[in-house]
mmCIF file of C-alpha atoms in Angstrom:
data_model
loop_
_atom_site.group_PDB
_atom_site.id
_atom_site.type_symbol
_atom_site.label_atom_id
_atom_site.label_comp_id
_atom_site.label_asym_id
_atom_site.label_seq_id
_atom_site.Cartn_x
_atom_site.Cartn_y
_atom_site.Cartn_z
ATOM 1 C CA UNK A 1 3.387 -29.021 6.703
ATOM 2 C CA UNK A 2 0.555 -27.179 8.153
ATOM 3 C CA UNK A 3 0.403 -23.316 8.314
ATOM 4 C CA UNK A 4 1.640 -22.840 11.955
ATOM 5 C CA UNK A 5 4.330 -24.937 11.513
ATOM 6 C CA UNK A 6 5.632 -23.335 8.309
ATOM 7 C CA UNK A 7 5.669 -19.909 10.546
ATOM 8 C CA UNK A 8 7.535 -21.732 13.239
ATOM 9 C CA UNK A 9 10.308 -23.012 10.589
ATOM 10 C CA UNK A 10 10.532 -19.464 8.688
ATOM 11 C CA UNK A 11 11.602 -17.897 12.078
ATOM 12 C CA UNK A 12 14.124 -20.695 12.521
ATOM 13 C CA UNK A 13 15.355 -20.304 9.068
ATOM 14 C CA UNK A 14 15.194 -16.432 9.023
ATOM 15 C CA UNK A 15 17.079 -16.375 12.433
ATOM 16 C CA UNK A 16 20.014 -18.051 10.602
ATOM 17 C CA UNK A 17 19.915 -15.696 7.380
ATOM 18 C CA UNK A 18 19.392 -12.348 9.206
ATOM 19 C CA UNK A 19 22.612 -12.632 11.097
ATOM 20 C CA UNK A 20 24.942 -10.850 8.100
ATOM 21 C CA UNK A 21 22.736 -7.889 8.515
ATOM 22 C CA UNK A 22 24.819 -5.079 9.803
ATOM 23 C CA UNK A 23 23.937 -1.456 10.837
ATOM 24 C CA UNK A 24 25.700 1.610 10.366
ATOM 25 C CA UNK A 25 24.236 3.577 13.268
ATOM 26 C CA UNK A 26 26.964 3.632 15.659
ATOM 27 C CA UNK A 27 24.624 4.891 18.418
ATOM 28 C CA UNK A 28 22.731 1.950 19.024
ATOM 29 C CA UNK A 29 22.352 1.722 22.526
ATOM 30 C CA UNK A 30 21.174 -0.759 25.376
ATOM 31 C CA UNK A 31 18.845 2.098 26.937
ATOM 32 C CA UNK A 32 16.616 2.408 23.479
ATOM 33 C CA UNK A 33 13.258 1.227 23.792
ATOM 34 C CA UNK A 34 11.427 0.601 20.093
ATOM 35 C CA UNK A 35 7.649 0.045 19.781
ATOM 36 C CA UNK A 36 6.883 -2.544 16.841
ATOM 37 C CA UNK A 37 3.314 -3.011 15.903
ATOM 38 C CA UNK A 38 2.511 -5.129 13.254
ATOM 39 C CA UNK A 39 -0.557 -7.127 11.893
ATOM 40 C CA UNK A 40 -1.290 -10.887 11.870
ATOM 41 C CA UNK A 41 1.781 -12.540 9.983
ATOM 42 C CA UNK A 42 -0.033 -14.485 7.473
ATOM 43 C CA UNK A 43 2.303 -14.678 4.573
ATOM 44 C CA UNK A 44 6.087 -15.740 4.575
ATOM 45 C CA UNK A 45 7.153 -12.155 3.739
ATOM 46 C CA UNK A 46 5.649 -10.904 7.229
ATOM 47 C CA UNK A 47 7.034 -13.730 9.172
ATOM 48 C CA UNK A 48 10.694 -13.017 7.756
ATOM 49 C CA UNK A 49 10.271 -9.529 7.951
ATOM 50 C CA UNK A 50 9.102 -9.455 11.389
ATOM 51 C CA UNK A 51 12.223 -11.804 12.832
ATOM 52 C CA UNK A 52 14.468 -9.822 10.674
ATOM 53 C CA UNK A 53 13.535 -6.653 12.485
ATOM 54 C CA UNK A 54 13.024 -7.933 15.959
ATOM 55 C CA UNK A 55 16.108 -10.261 16.214
ATOM 56 C CA UNK A 56 18.555 -7.681 14.745
ATOM 57 C CA UNK A 57 17.124 -4.847 17.327
ATOM 58 C CA UNK A 58 17.694 -7.453 20.091
ATOM 59 C CA UNK A 59 21.000 -8.183 18.956
ATOM 60 C CA UNK A 60 21.961 -4.445 19.235
ATOM 61 C CA UNK A 61 20.828 -4.410 22.958
ATOM 62 C CA UNK A 62 17.699 -2.837 21.988
ATOM 63 C CA UNK A 63 14.293 -3.369 24.162
ATOM 64 C CA UNK A 64 11.537 -4.354 21.603
ATOM 65 C CA UNK A 65 7.824 -4.165 22.483
ATOM 66 C CA UNK A 66 5.922 -6.440 20.033
ATOM 67 C CA UNK A 67 2.211 -5.723 19.409
ATOM 68 C CA UNK A 68 -0.054 -7.760 17.227
ATOM 69 C CA UNK A 69 -3.010 -6.242 16.257
ATOM 70 C CA UNK A 70 -4.752 -9.099 14.479
ATOM 71 C CA UNK A 71 -5.574 -7.056 11.278
ATOM 72 C CA UNK A 72 -7.642 -4.627 13.289
ATOM 73 C CA UNK A 73 -6.561 -1.194 12.547
ATOM 74 C CA UNK A 74 -8.330 0.433 15.399
ATOM 75 C CA UNK A 75 -6.642 -1.771 17.963
ATOM 76 C CA UNK A 76 -3.191 -0.880 16.235
ATOM 77 C CA UNK A 77 -4.020 2.435 17.057
ATOM 78 C CA UNK A 78 -4.881 2.017 20.612
ATOM 79 C CA UNK A 79 -1.473 -0.157 20.859
ATOM 80 C CA UNK A 80 0.594 2.506 19.422
ATOM 81 C CA UNK A 81 -1.038 5.208 21.955
ATOM 82 C CA UNK A 82 -0.164 2.485 24.740
ATOM 83 C CA UNK A 83 3.479 2.624 23.403
ATOM 84 C CA UNK A 84 3.630 6.393 23.425
ATOM 85 C CA UNK A 85 2.165 6.650 27.122
ATOM 86 C CA UNK A 86 5.413 4.088 27.872
ATOM 87 C CA UNK A 87 7.774 6.540 26.583
ATOM 88 C CA UNK A 88 9.148 4.634 23.991
ATOM 89 C CA UNK A 89 12.100 6.029 21.781
ATOM 90 C CA UNK A 90 10.747 5.061 18.506
ATOM 91 C CA UNK A 91 8.155 3.297 16.713
ATOM 92 C CA UNK A 92 8.023 0.511 13.854
ATOM 93 C CA UNK A 93 4.691 -0.237 12.291
ATOM 94 C CA UNK A 94 3.158 -2.535 9.515
ATOM 95 C CA UNK A 95 0.067 -1.177 9.321
ATOM 96 C CA UNK A 96 -2.987 -2.674 8.011
ATOM 97 C CA UNK A 97 -3.511 -0.341 5.131
ATOM 98 C CA UNK A 98 -2.561 2.806 4.132
ATOM 99 C CA UNK A 99 -5.159 5.052 5.848
ATOM 100 C CA UNK A 100 -4.612 3.850 9.052
ATOM 101 C CA UNK A 101 -1.134 4.326 8.869
ATOM 102 C CA UNK A 102 -1.461 7.962 8.220
ATOM 103 C CA UNK A 103 -3.585 8.298 11.532
ATOM 104 C CA UNK A 104 -0.785 6.403 13.560
ATOM 105 C CA UNK A 105 1.899 8.353 11.980
ATOM 106 C CA UNK A 106 -0.074 11.619 13.093
ATOM 107 C CA UNK A 107 -0.454 10.296 16.533
ATOM 108 C CA UNK A 108 3.084 9.552 16.916
ATOM 109 C CA UNK A 109 4.480 12.780 15.491
ATOM 110 C CA UNK A 110 2.173 14.784 17.688
ATOM 111 C CA UNK A 111 4.040 13.340 20.452
ATOM 112 C CA UNK A 112 7.274 13.548 19.367
ATOM 113 C CA UNK A 113 8.080 10.055 18.898
ATOM 114 C CA UNK A 114 9.874 9.118 15.395
ATOM 115 C CA UNK A 115 7.994 6.485 13.644
ATOM 116 C CA UNK A 116 8.818 4.282 10.471
ATOM 117 C CA UNK A 117 6.708 2.190 8.508
ATOM 118 C CA UNK A 118 7.927 -1.091 7.167
ATOM 119 C CA UNK A 119 6.840 -1.895 3.403
ATOM 120 C CA UNK A 120 3.156 -1.306 3.684
ATOM 121 C CA UNK A 121 3.081 2.632 2.923
ATOM 122 C CA UNK A 122 0.698 5.333 3.994
ATOM 123 C CA UNK A 123 -1.687 6.961 1.555
ATOM 124 C CA UNK A 124 -0.029 9.937 2.608
ATOM 125 C CA UNK A 125 4.122 9.562 2.505
ATOM 126 C CA UNK A 126 4.806 13.313 3.327
ATOM 127 C CA UNK A 127 5.200 12.359 7.108
ATOM 128 C CA UNK A 128 7.252 9.673 8.884
ATOM 129 C CA UNK A 129 9.755 7.176 7.450
ATOM 130 C CA UNK A 130 8.253 5.033 4.679
ATOM 131 C CA UNK A 131 10.275 1.946 3.530
ATOM 132 C CA UNK A 132 8.872 0.704 0.679
ATOM 133 C CA UNK A 133 9.281 -1.512 -2.529
ATOM 134 C CA UNK A 134 8.984 -0.025 -5.941
ATOM 135 C CA UNK A 135 5.928 -1.985 -6.749
ATOM 136 C CA UNK A 136 5.454 -0.475 -10.009
ATOM 137 C CA UNK A 137 8.964 -1.347 -10.991
ATOM 138 C CA UNK A 138 9.104 -4.694 -9.678
ATOM 139 C CA UNK A 139 5.781 -5.816 -11.415
ATOM 140 C CA UNK A 140 6.816 -4.263 -14.469
ATOM 141 C CA UNK A 141 10.011 -6.305 -14.620
ATOM 142 C CA UNK A 142 7.942 -9.685 -13.956
ATOM 143 C CA UNK A 143 5.078 -8.863 -16.240
ATOM 144 C CA UNK A 144 7.695 -7.725 -19.163
ATOM 145 C CA UNK A 145 9.080 -11.223 -18.870
ATOM 146 C CA UNK A 146 5.912 -13.099 -19.734
ATOM 147 C CA UNK A 147 4.777 -10.449 -22.017
ATOM 148 C CA UNK A 148 7.774 -11.184 -24.099
ATOM 149 C CA UNK A 149 6.825 -14.788 -24.275
ATOM 150 C CA UNK A 150 3.264 -13.659 -25.397
ATOM 151 C CA UNK A 151 4.886 -11.683 -28.071
ATOM 152 C CA UNK A 152 6.710 -14.725 -29.296
ATOM 153 C CA UNK A 153 3.651 -16.893 -29.209
ATOM 154 C CA UNK A 154 1.564 -13.842 -31.086
ATOM 155 C CA UNK A 155 4.094 -13.877 -34.055
ATOM 156 C CA UNK A 156 3.840 -17.492 -34.477
ATOM 157 C CA UNK A 157 0.087 -18.014 -34.157
ATOM 158 C CA UNK A 158 -1.374 -14.664 -34.679
ATOM 159 C CA UNK A 159 -3.804 -15.439 -31.830
ATOM 160 C CA UNK A 160 -4.468 -12.713 -29.061
ATOM 161 C CA UNK A 161 -3.387 -13.288 -25.435
ATOM 162 C CA UNK A 162 -5.706 -13.009 -22.730
ATOM 163 C CA UNK A 163 -4.475 -11.640 -19.798
ATOM 164 C CA UNK A 164 -5.638 -11.653 -16.138
ATOM 165 C CA UNK A 165 -4.452 -9.912 -13.181
ATOM 166 C CA UNK A 166 -5.648 -10.973 -9.495
ATOM 167 C CA UNK A 167 -5.857 -7.572 -7.979
ATOM 168 C CA UNK A 168 -5.053 -6.909 -4.161
ATOM 169 C CA UNK A 169 -7.133 -4.782 -1.700
ATOM 170 C CA UNK A 170 -7.059 -1.274 -3.366
ATOM 171 C CA UNK A 171 -7.119 0.857 -0.117
ATOM 172 C CA UNK A 172 -3.464 -0.611 0.168
ATOM 173 C CA UNK A 173 -1.043 1.381 -2.023
ATOM 174 C CA UNK A 174 1.002 -1.617 -2.670
ATOM 175 C CA UNK A 175 -2.180 -3.014 -4.570
ATOM 176 C CA UNK A 176 -2.423 0.073 -6.468
ATOM 177 C CA UNK A 177 1.330 0.116 -7.287
ATOM 178 C CA UNK A 178 1.010 -3.431 -8.694
ATOM 179 C CA UNK A 179 -1.878 -3.070 -10.685
ATOM 180 C CA UNK A 180 -0.604 0.122 -12.255
ATOM 181 C CA UNK A 181 2.831 -2.074 -13.093
ATOM 182 C CA UNK A 182 0.667 -4.701 -14.786
ATOM 183 C CA UNK A 183 -1.433 -2.538 -16.999
ATOM 184 C CA UNK A 184 1.744 -0.389 -17.589
ATOM 185 C CA UNK A 185 3.271 -3.240 -19.525
ATOM 186 C CA UNK A 186 -0.156 -4.477 -21.007
ATOM 187 C CA UNK A 187 -0.700 -0.742 -22.813
ATOM 188 C CA UNK A 188 2.561 -0.679 -23.811
ATOM 189 C CA UNK A 189 2.576 -3.670 -25.749
ATOM 190 C CA UNK A 190 -0.855 -3.473 -26.948
ATOM 191 C CA UNK A 191 0.386 0.193 -28.445
ATOM 192 C CA UNK A 192 3.595 -1.326 -30.084
ATOM 193 C CA UNK A 193 2.140 -4.363 -31.102
ATOM 194 C CA UNK A 194 -1.734 -3.741 -31.730
ATOM 195 C CA UNK A 195 -3.985 -6.837 -31.369
ATOM 196 C CA UNK A 196 -1.752 -8.723 -29.036
ATOM 197 C CA UNK A 197 -3.702 -8.622 -25.735
ATOM 198 C CA UNK A 198 -7.531 -8.951 -25.421
ATOM 199 C CA UNK A 199 -8.951 -6.926 -22.732
ATOM 200 C CA UNK A 200 -7.545 -7.619 -19.215
ATOM 201 C CA UNK A 201 -9.823 -9.438 -16.781
ATOM 202 C CA UNK A 202 -9.410 -8.253 -13.028
ATOM 203 C CA UNK A 203 -9.980 -10.579 -10.405
ATOM 204 C CA UNK A 204 -10.706 -8.929 -6.690
ATOM 205 C CA UNK A 205 -9.030 -10.777 -4.203
ATOM 206 C CA UNK A 206 -8.890 -8.204 -1.077
ATOM 207 C CA UNK A 207 -5.753 -10.247 -0.087
ATOM 208 C CA UNK A 208 -7.972 -13.199 0.991
ATOM 209 C CA UNK A 209 -7.601 -16.539 -0.473
ATOM 210 C CA UNK A 210 -10.999 -17.469 -0.009
ATOM 211 C CA UNK A 211 -12.020 -14.400 -1.857
ATOM 212 C CA UNK A 212 -9.421 -14.963 -4.622
ATOM 213 C CA UNK A 213 -10.469 -18.815 -4.962
ATOM 214 C CA UNK A 214 -14.321 -17.525 -5.438
ATOM 215 C CA UNK A 215 -13.580 -14.757 -7.855
ATOM 216 C CA UNK A 216 -11.001 -16.655 -9.930
ATOM 217 C CA UNK A 217 -13.212 -19.625 -10.128
ATOM 218 C CA UNK A 218 -15.933 -17.426 -11.750
ATOM 219 C CA UNK A 219 -13.553 -15.659 -14.119
ATOM 220 C CA UNK A 220 -11.930 -18.746 -15.653
ATOM 221 C CA UNK A 221 -15.195 -20.487 -15.870
ATOM 222 C CA UNK A 222 -16.512 -17.335 -17.784
ATOM 223 C CA UNK A 223 -13.044 -17.027 -19.860
ATOM 224 C CA UNK A 224 -11.651 -20.261 -20.328
ATOM 225 C CA UNK A 225 -9.484 -19.024 -22.776
ATOM 226 C CA UNK A 226 -7.156 -17.122 -19.983
ATOM 227 C CA UNK A 227 -3.365 -17.847 -21.319
ATOM 228 C CA UNK A 228 -1.692 -15.023 -19.133
ATOM 229 C CA UNK A 229 -1.939 -14.542 -15.215
ATOM 230 C CA UNK A 230 -0.300 -11.981 -12.987
ATOM 231 C CA UNK A 231 -1.153 -12.060 -9.344
ATOM 232 C CA UNK A 232 -0.259 -9.434 -7.263
ATOM 233 C CA UNK A 233 0.867 -11.511 -4.274
ATOM 234 C CA UNK A 234 2.784 -15.147 -4.650
ATOM 235 C CA UNK A 235 0.844 -16.211 -1.703
ATOM 236 C CA UNK A 236 -1.784 -16.795 -4.091
ATOM 237 C CA UNK A 237 -0.120 -19.492 -6.473
ATOM 238 C CA UNK A 238 -1.642 -22.300 -4.460
ATOM 239 C CA UNK A 239 -4.846 -20.895 -5.049
ATOM 240 C CA UNK A 240 -4.545 -20.370 -8.908
ATOM 241 C CA UNK A 241 -3.208 -24.006 -9.026
ATOM 242 C CA UNK A 242 -6.337 -25.267 -7.230
ATOM 243 C CA UNK A 243 -8.377 -23.398 -9.831
ATOM 244 C CA UNK A 244 -6.418 -24.152 -13.168
ATOM 245 C CA UNK A 245 -5.215 -27.784 -12.451
ATOM 246 C CA UNK A 246 -8.863 -29.658 -12.717
ATOM 247 C CA UNK A 247 -9.159 -27.547 -15.950
ATOM 248 C CA UNK A 248 -5.913 -29.147 -17.340
ATOM 249 C CA UNK A 249 -4.666 -25.673 -17.452
ATOM 250 C CA UNK A 250 -1.633 -26.156 -14.944
ATOM 251 C CA UNK A 251 1.263 -26.892 -17.225
ATOM 252 C CA UNK A 252 4.961 -26.501 -17.010
ATOM 253 C CA UNK A 253 6.546 -24.534 -19.557
ATOM 254 C CA UNK A 254 7.433 -25.854 -22.810
ATOM 255 C CA UNK A 255 4.146 -27.975 -22.755
ATOM 256 C CA UNK A 256 0.717 -27.377 -24.742
ATOM 257 C CA UNK A 257 -1.407 -25.246 -22.402
ATOM 258 C CA UNK A 258 1.037 -23.461 -20.485
ATOM 259 C CA UNK A 259 -0.509 -20.470 -19.120
ATOM 260 C CA UNK A 260 1.981 -17.700 -18.634
ATOM 261 C CA UNK A 261 2.364 -16.623 -15.186
ATOM 262 C CA UNK A 262 4.241 -14.138 -12.815
ATOM 263 C CA UNK A 263 3.680 -12.666 -9.330
ATOM 264 C CA UNK A 264 5.137 -10.457 -6.658
ATOM 265 C CA UNK A 265 7.060 -10.926 -3.351
ATOM 266 C CA UNK A 266 9.610 -13.518 -3.980
ATOM 267 C CA UNK A 267 8.469 -16.105 -1.551
ATOM 268 C CA UNK A 268 9.503 -19.782 -1.165
ATOM 269 C CA UNK A 269 6.391 -21.087 -3.084
ATOM 270 C CA UNK A 270 7.609 -18.893 -5.936
ATOM 271 C CA UNK A 271 11.028 -19.962 -6.052
ATOM 272 C CA UNK A 272 9.723 -23.837 -6.032
ATOM 273 C CA UNK A 273 7.223 -22.956 -8.807
ATOM 274 C CA UNK A 274 9.846 -21.270 -11.204
ATOM 275 C CA UNK A 275 12.235 -24.343 -10.422
ATOM 276 C CA UNK A 276 9.280 -26.737 -11.479
ATOM 277 C CA UNK A 277 8.317 -24.550 -14.550
ATOM 278 C CA UNK A 278 4.815 -23.923 -13.681
ATOM 279 C CA UNK A 279 5.591 -19.965 -13.092
ATOM 280 C CA UNK A 280 7.773 -18.047 -15.371
ATOM 281 C CA UNK A 281 8.663 -14.733 -13.072
ATOM 282 C CA UNK A 282 8.247 -13.205 -9.983
ATOM 283 C CA UNK A 283 8.814 -9.556 -8.984
ATOM 284 C CA UNK A 284 11.125 -9.644 -5.630
ATOM 285 C CA UNK A 285 10.762 -7.285 -2.724
ATOM 286 C CA UNK A 286 14.358 -7.119 -1.177
ATOM 287 C CA UNK A 287 13.025 -7.874 2.292
ATOM 288 C CA UNK A 288 16.597 -7.602 3.964
ATOM 289 C CA UNK A 289 17.516 -4.524 2.279
ATOM 290 C CA UNK A 290 14.103 -3.079 3.263
ATOM 291 C CA UNK A 291 14.354 -4.144 7.041
ATOM 292 C CA UNK A 292 18.087 -2.560 7.291
ATOM 293 C CA UNK A 293 16.746 0.675 5.726
ATOM 294 C CA UNK A 294 13.960 0.767 8.418
ATOM 295 C CA UNK A 295 16.410 0.366 11.281
ATOM 296 C CA UNK A 296 19.022 2.340 10.126
ATOM 297 C CA UNK A 297 16.833 5.360 9.761
ATOM 298 C CA UNK A 298 14.821 5.325 12.685
ATOM 299 C CA UNK A 299 17.951 4.467 14.688
ATOM 300 C CA UNK A 300 19.757 7.686 13.198
ATOM 301 C CA UNK A 301 16.693 9.873 14.144
ATOM 302 C CA UNK A 302 16.742 8.802 17.499
ATOM 303 C CA UNK A 303 20.719 9.450 17.993
ATOM 304 C CA UNK A 304 20.161 12.817 16.209
ATOM 305 C CA UNK A 305 17.421 13.524 18.601
ATOM 306 C CA UNK A 306 14.851 13.980 15.313
ATOM 307 C CA UNK A 307 11.463 13.643 16.678
ATOM 308 C CA UNK A 308 9.739 13.917 13.287
ATOM 309 C CA UNK A 309 11.776 12.352 10.349
ATOM 310 C CA UNK A 310 9.893 12.472 7.275
ATOM 311 C CA UNK A 311 11.487 10.272 4.465
ATOM 312 C CA UNK A 312 10.774 7.779 1.619
ATOM 313 C CA UNK A 313 13.270 5.036 1.324
ATOM 314 C CA UNK A 314 12.645 2.781 -2.010
ATOM 315 C CA UNK A 315 13.845 -1.062 -2.306
ATOM 316 C CA UNK A 316 14.023 -0.912 -6.109
ATOM 317 C CA UNK A 317 13.110 -4.723 -6.293
ATOM 318 C CA UNK A 318 14.248 -7.026 -9.176
ATOM 319 C CA UNK A 319 12.658 -9.838 -11.073
ATOM 320 C CA UNK A 320 13.570 -13.709 -10.789
ATOM 321 C CA UNK A 321 12.840 -15.492 -14.127
ATOM 322 C CA UNK A 322 13.068 -18.697 -15.516
ATOM 323 C CA UNK A 323 15.768 -17.247 -17.211
ATOM 324 C CA UNK A 324 17.977 -15.672 -14.559
ATOM 325 C CA UNK A 325 17.265 -17.862 -11.529
ATOM 326 C CA UNK A 326 20.186 -19.881 -11.827
ATOM 327 C CA UNK A 327 22.266 -16.608 -11.427
ATOM 328 C CA UNK A 328 20.255 -14.654 -9.056
ATOM 329 C CA UNK A 329 18.369 -17.184 -6.657
ATOM 330 C CA UNK A 330 20.371 -16.216 -3.929
ATOM 331 C CA UNK A 331 19.142 -12.638 -3.947
ATOM 332 C CA UNK A 332 15.577 -13.838 -3.486
ATOM 333 C CA UNK A 333 14.745 -14.311 0.466
ATOM 334 C CA UNK A 334 12.137 -17.141 -0.412
ATOM 335 C CA UNK A 335 14.960 -19.052 -2.388
ATOM 336 C CA UNK A 336 16.916 -18.813 0.534
ATOM 337 C CA UNK A 337 14.182 -20.251 2.465
ATOM 338 C CA UNK A 338 13.122 -23.010 0.028
ATOM 339 C CA UNK A 339 16.821 -24.038 -0.290
ATOM 340 C CA UNK A 340 16.814 -24.765 3.406
ATOM 341 C CA UNK A 341 14.010 -26.895 3.117
ATOM 342 C CA UNK A 342 11.185 -24.735 4.038
ATOM 343 C CA UNK A 343 8.542 -26.363 2.021
ATOM 344 C CA UNK A 344 9.651 -30.081 2.723
ATOM 345 C CA UNK A 345 8.741 -30.626 6.229
#
């Protein structure tokens, strides 16, 4: 199934699974207009998040003005200015990065329009409503799972493990949090178990699959002993596979040569690869909780006449692992999509 087809199917599937979302703001009214500005929906997470927000608001009788900035922060700023000029009651944005989010929040609040940021937080979180996953915690939970496996290997073989991290664009605070979570675990284990991990290898991706492919190929060629990989986003698992498989390094758990592997997001591909044994764990962003928090808080501000609400709402996240998937798979949005046949079309 091609990329566009998967986006369409995701919309249809998410349309089914967002229906149970309920909201606590009794004052949601048909005369409310919300501006929803987002960047290009490149991943399953953004497609599902976009749908959860727009469909649920419209089900409340709220008018939604949608603006796709196609990964251009300047264009998004102009779109938000247009929304403000139209007199919208509130704004939700998925910004391109943390810096542009700050600019847009300031613009909205200067015009007394309440604004909420979904999942990709501003670099300054003191203004606006920010709903974000605890990237550090979710990453630590996923990396901890494979670190424990690495420790067992180390105790048996005495051979140090070579970790590698695919790092996101570091102007994005999500990427910074995920990198911090990875190094927190590596450093903690090296303090407790000296010699367990070699120096980690960092591979820059800039959240771009082509960049990730080129840099990962170079890193693995230079360091063929890598046996522990964390990707800062699940959407890069196919890229990782394309690099490891020709080198005989794409092996399932329990097989000689298996590379311990974890990611973050909780998408359908990660669910499938955990099922198949190629991926050990992923940190999960609770997409539906985040959508609910975003809309509840913004609608509450509108109902209360609060024009400059400032609050950070955290999704604690969790790790879906090869050890708990049989008990928690229905909690992960990507497994819901996968079990509905998202990857089979």
